[in-house]
CSV table of C-alpha atoms in Angstrom, one decimal:
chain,number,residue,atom,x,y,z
A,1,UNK,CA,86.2,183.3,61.8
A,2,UNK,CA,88.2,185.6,64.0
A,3,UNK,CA,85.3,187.4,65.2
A,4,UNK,CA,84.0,184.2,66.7
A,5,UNK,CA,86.8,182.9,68.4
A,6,UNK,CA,87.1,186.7,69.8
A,7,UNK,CA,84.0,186.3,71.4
A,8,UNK,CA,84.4,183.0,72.6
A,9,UNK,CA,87.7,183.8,74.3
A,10,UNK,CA,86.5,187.0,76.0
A,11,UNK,CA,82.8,185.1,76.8
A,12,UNK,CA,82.2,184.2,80.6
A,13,UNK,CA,79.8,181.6,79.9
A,14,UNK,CA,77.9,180.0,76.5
A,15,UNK,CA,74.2,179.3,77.3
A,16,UNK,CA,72.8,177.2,74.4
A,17,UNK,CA,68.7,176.8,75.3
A,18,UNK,CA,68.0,174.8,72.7
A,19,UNK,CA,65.5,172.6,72.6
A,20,UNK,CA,67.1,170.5,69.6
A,21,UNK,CA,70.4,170.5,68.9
A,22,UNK,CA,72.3,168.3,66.7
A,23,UNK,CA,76.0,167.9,67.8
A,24,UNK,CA,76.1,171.4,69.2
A,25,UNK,CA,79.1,172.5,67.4
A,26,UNK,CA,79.1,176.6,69.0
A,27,UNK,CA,79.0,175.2,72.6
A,28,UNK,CA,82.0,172.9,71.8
A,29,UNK,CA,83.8,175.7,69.4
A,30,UNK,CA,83.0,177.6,73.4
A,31,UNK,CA,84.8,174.9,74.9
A,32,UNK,CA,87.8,175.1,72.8
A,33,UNK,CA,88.0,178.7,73.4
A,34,UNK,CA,87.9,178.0,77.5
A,35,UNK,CA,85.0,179.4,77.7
A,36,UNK,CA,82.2,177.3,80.0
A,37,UNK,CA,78.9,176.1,79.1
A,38,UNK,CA,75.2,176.2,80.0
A,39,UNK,CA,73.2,173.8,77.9
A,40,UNK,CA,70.0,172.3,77.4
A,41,UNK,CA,69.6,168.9,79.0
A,42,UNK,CA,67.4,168.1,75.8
A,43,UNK,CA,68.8,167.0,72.4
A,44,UNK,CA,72.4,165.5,72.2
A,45,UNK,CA,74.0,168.4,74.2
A,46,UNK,CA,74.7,166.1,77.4
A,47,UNK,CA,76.3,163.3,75.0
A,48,UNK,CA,78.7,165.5,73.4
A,49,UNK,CA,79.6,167.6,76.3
A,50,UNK,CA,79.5,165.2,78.9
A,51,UNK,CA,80.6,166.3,82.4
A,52,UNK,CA,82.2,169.2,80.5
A,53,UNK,CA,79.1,171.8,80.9
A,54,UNK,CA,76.2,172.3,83.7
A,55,UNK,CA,72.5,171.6,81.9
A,56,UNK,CA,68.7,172.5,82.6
A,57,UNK,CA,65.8,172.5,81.2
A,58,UNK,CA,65.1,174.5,78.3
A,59,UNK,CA,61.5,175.3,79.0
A,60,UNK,CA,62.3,175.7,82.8
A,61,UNK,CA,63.3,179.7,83.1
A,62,UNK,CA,64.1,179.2,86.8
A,63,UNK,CA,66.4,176.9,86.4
A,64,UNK,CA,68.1,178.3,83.8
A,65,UNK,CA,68.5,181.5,85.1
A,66,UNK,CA,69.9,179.4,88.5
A,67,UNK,CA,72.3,177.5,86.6
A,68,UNK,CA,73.6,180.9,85.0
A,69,UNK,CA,74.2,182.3,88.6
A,70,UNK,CA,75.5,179.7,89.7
A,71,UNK,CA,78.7,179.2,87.1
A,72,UNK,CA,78.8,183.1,87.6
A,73,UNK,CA,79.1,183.4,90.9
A,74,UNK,CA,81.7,180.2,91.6
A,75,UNK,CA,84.7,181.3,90.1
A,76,UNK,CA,86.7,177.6,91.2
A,77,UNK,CA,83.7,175.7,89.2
A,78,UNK,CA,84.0,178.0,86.1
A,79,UNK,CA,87.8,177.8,86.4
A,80,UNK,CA,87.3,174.0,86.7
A,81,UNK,CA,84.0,173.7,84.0
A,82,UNK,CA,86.8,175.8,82.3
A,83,UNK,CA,89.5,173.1,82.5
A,84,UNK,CA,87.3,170.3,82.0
A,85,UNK,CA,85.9,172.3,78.7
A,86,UNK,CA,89.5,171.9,77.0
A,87,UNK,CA,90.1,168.3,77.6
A,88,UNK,CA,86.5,167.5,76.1
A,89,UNK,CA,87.4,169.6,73.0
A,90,UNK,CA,90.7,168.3,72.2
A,91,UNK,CA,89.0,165.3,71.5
A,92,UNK,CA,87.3,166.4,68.7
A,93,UNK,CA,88.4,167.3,65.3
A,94,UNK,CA,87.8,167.6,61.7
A,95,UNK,CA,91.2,165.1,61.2
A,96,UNK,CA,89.6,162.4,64.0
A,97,UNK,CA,86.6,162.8,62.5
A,98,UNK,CA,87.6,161.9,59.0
A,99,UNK,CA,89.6,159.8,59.8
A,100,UNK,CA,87.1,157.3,61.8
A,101,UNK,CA,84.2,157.5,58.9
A,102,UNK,CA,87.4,156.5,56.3
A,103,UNK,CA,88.3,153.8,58.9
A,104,UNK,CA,84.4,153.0,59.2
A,105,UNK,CA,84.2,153.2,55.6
A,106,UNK,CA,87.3,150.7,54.6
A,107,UNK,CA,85.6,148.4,57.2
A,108,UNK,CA,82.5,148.6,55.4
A,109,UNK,CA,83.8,147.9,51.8
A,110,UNK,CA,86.8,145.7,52.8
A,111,UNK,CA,89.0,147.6,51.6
């Protein structure tokens, strides 16, 4: 959608308080747009993201809001969180994706 990826790209920061996620597709579609990302530390949002995004702790407000300040106010580690954001993306894909569960898949059924 072209309003999304408008957003993205114009976004200073995605925060993603979740306290569940599954693979936490908007904070990587944020990624691939450059923009950074504030995640929960809960769920899988560290594994996917990795060293990509800063976390906290969903139900701690304070540290939210300190983490959001924080990439705010540091323009090097948002330019750098920024960075970091689009080499974690570019691994990702629908094509990778489908290609590993048909590899997984063949593996599976010898064939």
């Amino acid at each position: 959608d072209s309003d999304l990826v408008y957003l993205y790209n114009a976004a200073s920061l995605l925060v993603l308080p979740s306290l569940q996620e599954g693979f936490g597709l908007p904070a990587m579609e944020a990624l691939a747009c450059g923009a950074p990302v504030a995640a929960s530390s809960t769920g899988s949002l560290p594994e996917i993201l990795g060293e990509s995004a800063q976390y906290f702790d969903p139900q701690n407000q304070d540290e939210m809001c300190r983490i959001i300040r924080k990439i705010l106010a540091d323009q090097n580690l948002a330019q750098k969180m920024k960075e970091n954001g689009l080499q974690r993306a570019a691994q990702y894909s629908w094509t990778k994706a489908s290609q590993q569960a048909l590899s997984i898949f063949r593996e599976m059924t010898g064939r």
